[in-house]
PDB file of C-alpha atoms in Angstrom:
ATOM      1  CA  MET A   1      -0.096  -0.078  -0.601  1.00  0.00           C
ATOM      2  CA  ASP A   2       1.235   3.740  -0.568  1.00  0.00           C
ATOM      3  CA  LEU A   3       0.513   6.915   0.202  1.00  0.00           C
ATOM      4  CA  PRO A   4       1.056   9.752  -1.969  1.00  0.00           C
ATOM      5  CA  LEU A   5       2.513  12.193  -0.169  1.00  0.00           C
ATOM      6  CA  SER A   6       3.451  15.392  -1.310  1.00  0.00           C
ATOM      7  CA  THR A   7       5.136  19.056   0.562  1.00  0.00           C
ATOM      8  CA  ARG A   8       5.259  22.544  -0.635  1.00  0.00           C
ATOM      9  CA  ASN A   9       6.220  25.386   1.135  1.00  0.00           C
ATOM     10  CA  VAL A  10       3.702  29.407   1.104  1.00  0.00           C
ATOM     11  CA  SER A  11       3.387  31.876   2.239  1.00  0.00           C
ATOM     12  CA  GLY A  12       0.521  33.833   2.948  1.00  0.00           C
ATOM     13  CA  PRO A  13      -1.009  36.489   6.145  1.00  0.00           C
ATOM     14  CA  GLY A  14      -0.777  33.813   8.274  1.00  0.00           C
ATOM     15  CA  GLY A  15       2.908  33.299   7.480  1.00  0.00           C
ATOM     16  CA  ASP A  16       4.556  30.779   6.251  1.00  0.00           C
ATOM     17  CA  ARG A  17       3.329  26.953   5.811  1.00  0.00           C
ATOM     18  CA  THR A  18       4.283  23.910   4.668  1.00  0.00           C
ATOM     19  CA  VAL A  19       1.174  22.354   3.046  1.00  0.00           C
ATOM     20  CA  VAL A  20       1.335  18.036   3.431  1.00  0.00           C
ATOM     21  CA  GLU A  21      -0.731  16.862   0.215  1.00  0.00           C
ATOM     22  CA  VAL A  22      -1.912  13.656   0.991  1.00  0.00           C
ATOM     23  CA  GLY A  23      -3.937  11.094  -1.056  1.00  0.00           C
ATOM     24  CA  GLY A  24      -5.533   7.341  -0.370  1.00  0.00           C
ATOM     25  CA  GLU A  25      -6.110   5.532   2.381  1.00  0.00           C
ATOM     26  CA  ILE A  26      -4.220   6.560   5.778  1.00  0.00           C
ATOM     27  CA  ASP A  27      -4.788   3.455   7.252  1.00  0.00           C
ATOM     28  CA  VAL A  28      -2.893   0.930   9.603  1.00  0.00           C
ATOM     29  CA  TYR A  29      -0.661   0.070   6.613  1.00  0.00           C
ATOM     30  CA  THR A  30      -0.132   3.910   5.173  1.00  0.00           C
ATOM     31  CA  ALA A  31       0.169   6.189   8.487  1.00  0.00           C
ATOM     32  CA  PRO A  32       3.759   5.405   9.593  1.00  0.00           C
ATOM     33  CA  LYS A  33       4.912   6.876   6.445  1.00  0.00           C
ATOM     34  CA  LEU A  34       2.878  10.509   6.964  1.00  0.00           C
ATOM     35  CA  ARG A  35       4.197  10.258  10.250  1.00  0.00           C
ATOM     36  CA  GLU A  36       7.368   9.507   9.114  1.00  0.00           C
ATOM     37  CA  GLN A  37       6.837  12.601   6.700  1.00  0.00           C
ATOM     38  CA  LEU A  38       5.369  14.816  10.548  1.00  0.00           C
ATOM     39  CA  VAL A  39       7.976  14.117  11.979  1.00  0.00           C
ATOM     40  CA  GLU A  40      10.750  15.052   9.634  1.00  0.00           C
ATOM     41  CA  LEU A  41       9.474  18.023   8.669  1.00  0.00           C
ATOM     42  CA  VAL A  42       9.113  19.208  12.114  1.00  0.00           C
ATOM     43  CA  ASN A  43      12.795  18.181  12.879  1.00  0.00           C
ATOM     44  CA  ASP A  44      13.449  20.175  10.155  1.00  0.00           C
ATOM     45  CA  GLY A  45      12.217  23.271  11.812  1.00  0.00           C
ATOM     46  CA  SER A  46       8.203  23.625  10.062  1.00  0.00           C
ATOM     47  CA  TYR A  47       6.198  23.903  12.966  1.00  0.00           C
ATOM     48  CA  HIS A  48       3.308  25.139  10.893  1.00  0.00           C
ATOM     49  CA  LEU A  49       1.762  22.609   8.810  1.00  0.00           C
ATOM     50  CA  VAL A  50      -1.259  22.269   6.797  1.00  0.00           C
ATOM     51  CA  VAL A  51      -1.614  19.119   5.978  1.00  0.00           C
ATOM     52  CA  ASP A  52      -4.274  18.507   3.069  1.00  0.00           C
ATOM     53  CA  MET A  53      -6.652  15.518   3.260  1.00  0.00           C
ATOM     54  CA  GLU A  54      -8.980  16.769  -0.038  1.00  0.00           C
ATOM     55  CA  GLY A  55      -7.352  13.568  -1.836  1.00  0.00           C
ATOM     56  CA  VAL A  56      -7.905  11.095   1.384  1.00  0.00           C
ATOM     57  CA  ASP A  57     -10.669   8.634   0.411  1.00  0.00           C
ATOM     58  CA  PHE A  58     -10.281   6.523   4.022  1.00  0.00           C
ATOM     59  CA  LEU A  59      -9.361   7.383   7.090  1.00  0.00           C
ATOM     60  CA  ASP A  60      -9.674   5.086  10.217  1.00  0.00           C
ATOM     61  CA  SER A  61      -8.166   5.702  13.501  1.00  0.00           C
ATOM     62  CA  THR A  62      -3.821   4.997  13.140  1.00  0.00           C
ATOM     63  CA  GLY A  63      -4.411   8.085  10.665  1.00  0.00           C
ATOM     64  CA  LEU A  64      -6.004  10.166  13.470  1.00  0.00           C
ATOM     65  CA  GLY A  65      -3.678   8.861  15.707  1.00  0.00           C
ATOM     66  CA  VAL A  66      -0.548   9.996  13.699  1.00  0.00           C
ATOM     67  CA  LEU A  67      -2.064  13.856  13.062  1.00  0.00           C
ATOM     68  CA  VAL A  68      -2.880  14.078  16.679  1.00  0.00           C
ATOM     69  CA  GLY A  69       0.904  12.940  17.452  1.00  0.00           C
ATOM     70  CA  GLY A  70       2.241  15.875  14.491  1.00  0.00           C
ATOM     71  CA  LEU A  71      -0.385  18.272  16.312  1.00  0.00           C
ATOM     72  CA  LYS A  72       1.272  17.705  20.194  1.00  0.00           C
ATOM     73  CA  ARG A  73       4.412  17.997  17.913  1.00  0.00           C
ATOM     74  CA  VAL A  74       4.470  21.318  16.498  1.00  0.00           C
ATOM     75  CA  ARG A  75       2.845  22.472  19.583  1.00  0.00           C
ATOM     76  CA  ALA A  76       5.687  21.661  21.462  1.00  0.00           C
ATOM     77  CA  HIS A  77       7.399  24.517  19.014  1.00  0.00           C
ATOM     78  CA  GLU A  78       4.764  27.254  19.903  1.00  0.00           C
ATOM     79  CA  GLY A  79       3.376  25.970  16.402  1.00  0.00           C
ATOM     80  CA  SER A  80      -0.268  24.926  14.336  1.00  0.00           C
ATOM     81  CA  LEU A  81      -1.244  21.740  12.437  1.00  0.00           C
ATOM     82  CA  ARG A  82      -4.352  22.446  10.074  1.00  0.00           C
ATOM     83  CA  LEU A  83      -6.129  20.138   8.730  1.00  0.00           C
ATOM     84  CA  VAL A  84      -8.022  20.628   4.736  1.00  0.00           C
ATOM     85  CA  CYS A  85     -11.103  18.527   4.219  1.00  0.00           C
ATOM     86  CA  ASN A  86     -14.359  19.428   2.111  1.00  0.00           C
ATOM     87  CA  GLN A  87     -15.393  15.983   2.307  1.00  0.00           C
ATOM     88  CA  GLU A  88     -18.467  14.813   4.807  1.00  0.00           C
ATOM     89  CA  ARG A  89     -17.328  10.935   4.889  1.00  0.00           C
ATOM     90  CA  ILE A  90     -13.839  12.575   6.514  1.00  0.00           C
ATOM     91  CA  LEU A  91     -15.292  15.362   8.234  1.00  0.00           C
ATOM     92  CA  LYS A  92     -17.773  12.942  10.471  1.00  0.00           C
ATOM     93  CA  ILE A  93     -15.025  11.296  11.235  1.00  0.00           C
ATOM     94  CA  PHE A  94     -13.650  14.918  13.465  1.00  0.00           C
ATOM     95  CA  ARG A  95     -16.939  15.190  14.470  1.00  0.00           C
ATOM     96  CA  ILE A  96     -17.602  11.731  16.108  1.00  0.00           C
ATOM     97  CA  THR A  97     -14.519  11.577  17.816  1.00  0.00           C
ATOM     98  CA  GLY A  98     -14.804  15.282  19.349  1.00  0.00           C
ATOM     99  CA  LEU A  99     -11.093  15.953  16.883  1.00  0.00           C
ATOM    100  CA  THR A 100     -13.338  19.514  15.587  1.00  0.00           C
ATOM    101  CA  LYS A 101     -12.663  21.009  18.739  1.00  0.00           C
ATOM    102  CA  VAL A 102      -8.460  19.959  18.442  1.00  0.00           C
ATOM    103  CA  PHE A 103      -7.889  20.680  14.470  1.00  0.00           C
ATOM    104  CA  PRO A 104      -8.986  23.750  13.218  1.00  0.00           C
ATOM    105  CA  ILE A 105     -10.878  22.406  10.088  1.00  0.00           C
ATOM    106  CA  HIS A 106     -10.356  24.093   6.617  1.00  0.00           C
ATOM    107  CA  THR A 107     -12.390  24.161   2.991  1.00  0.00           C
ATOM    108  CA  THR A 108      -9.560  25.231   1.048  1.00  0.00           C
ATOM    109  CA  VAL A 109      -5.515  25.082   1.245  1.00  0.00           C
ATOM    110  CA  ASP A 110      -5.992  29.253   0.963  1.00  0.00           C
ATOM    111  CA  GLU A 111      -8.279  29.689   4.014  1.00  0.00           C
ATOM    112  CA  ALA A 112      -5.677  27.124   5.874  1.00  0.00           C
ATOM    113  CA  VAL A 113      -2.831  29.649   4.538  1.00  0.00           C
ATOM    114  CA  ALA A 114      -4.585  33.111   4.830  1.00  0.00           C
ATOM    115  CA  ALA A 115      -5.498  31.772   9.352  1.00  0.00           C
ATOM    116  CA  THR A 116      -3.886  33.216  11.657  1.00  0.00           C
ATOM    117  CA  ASP A 117      -2.710  31.597  14.842  1.00  0.00           C
TER     118      ASP A 117
END
């Protein structure tokens, strides 16, 4: 199982952000790849992340755990982790788990990049 991942740096009114674009399924098999990417970004000094999940078809508890872990890592450096998600089936998972209160969730990357902390 492969997890399509790409990163790019974007500047906006909220400052510089690193956008992590994720596609496919984030599950027990693919989540470690996302975890590695988030850890590497934080270790390299990227503390303001936007995870673009528009291309995500499926998200399980392992994937949620990776996102929460990423949030903890960036917060340890006064950073932020924003999500971009506009798919109802994925948003429902965040609502059911109460994670909508933990993560800022935006409908577009531009909106997430423009948001101030």
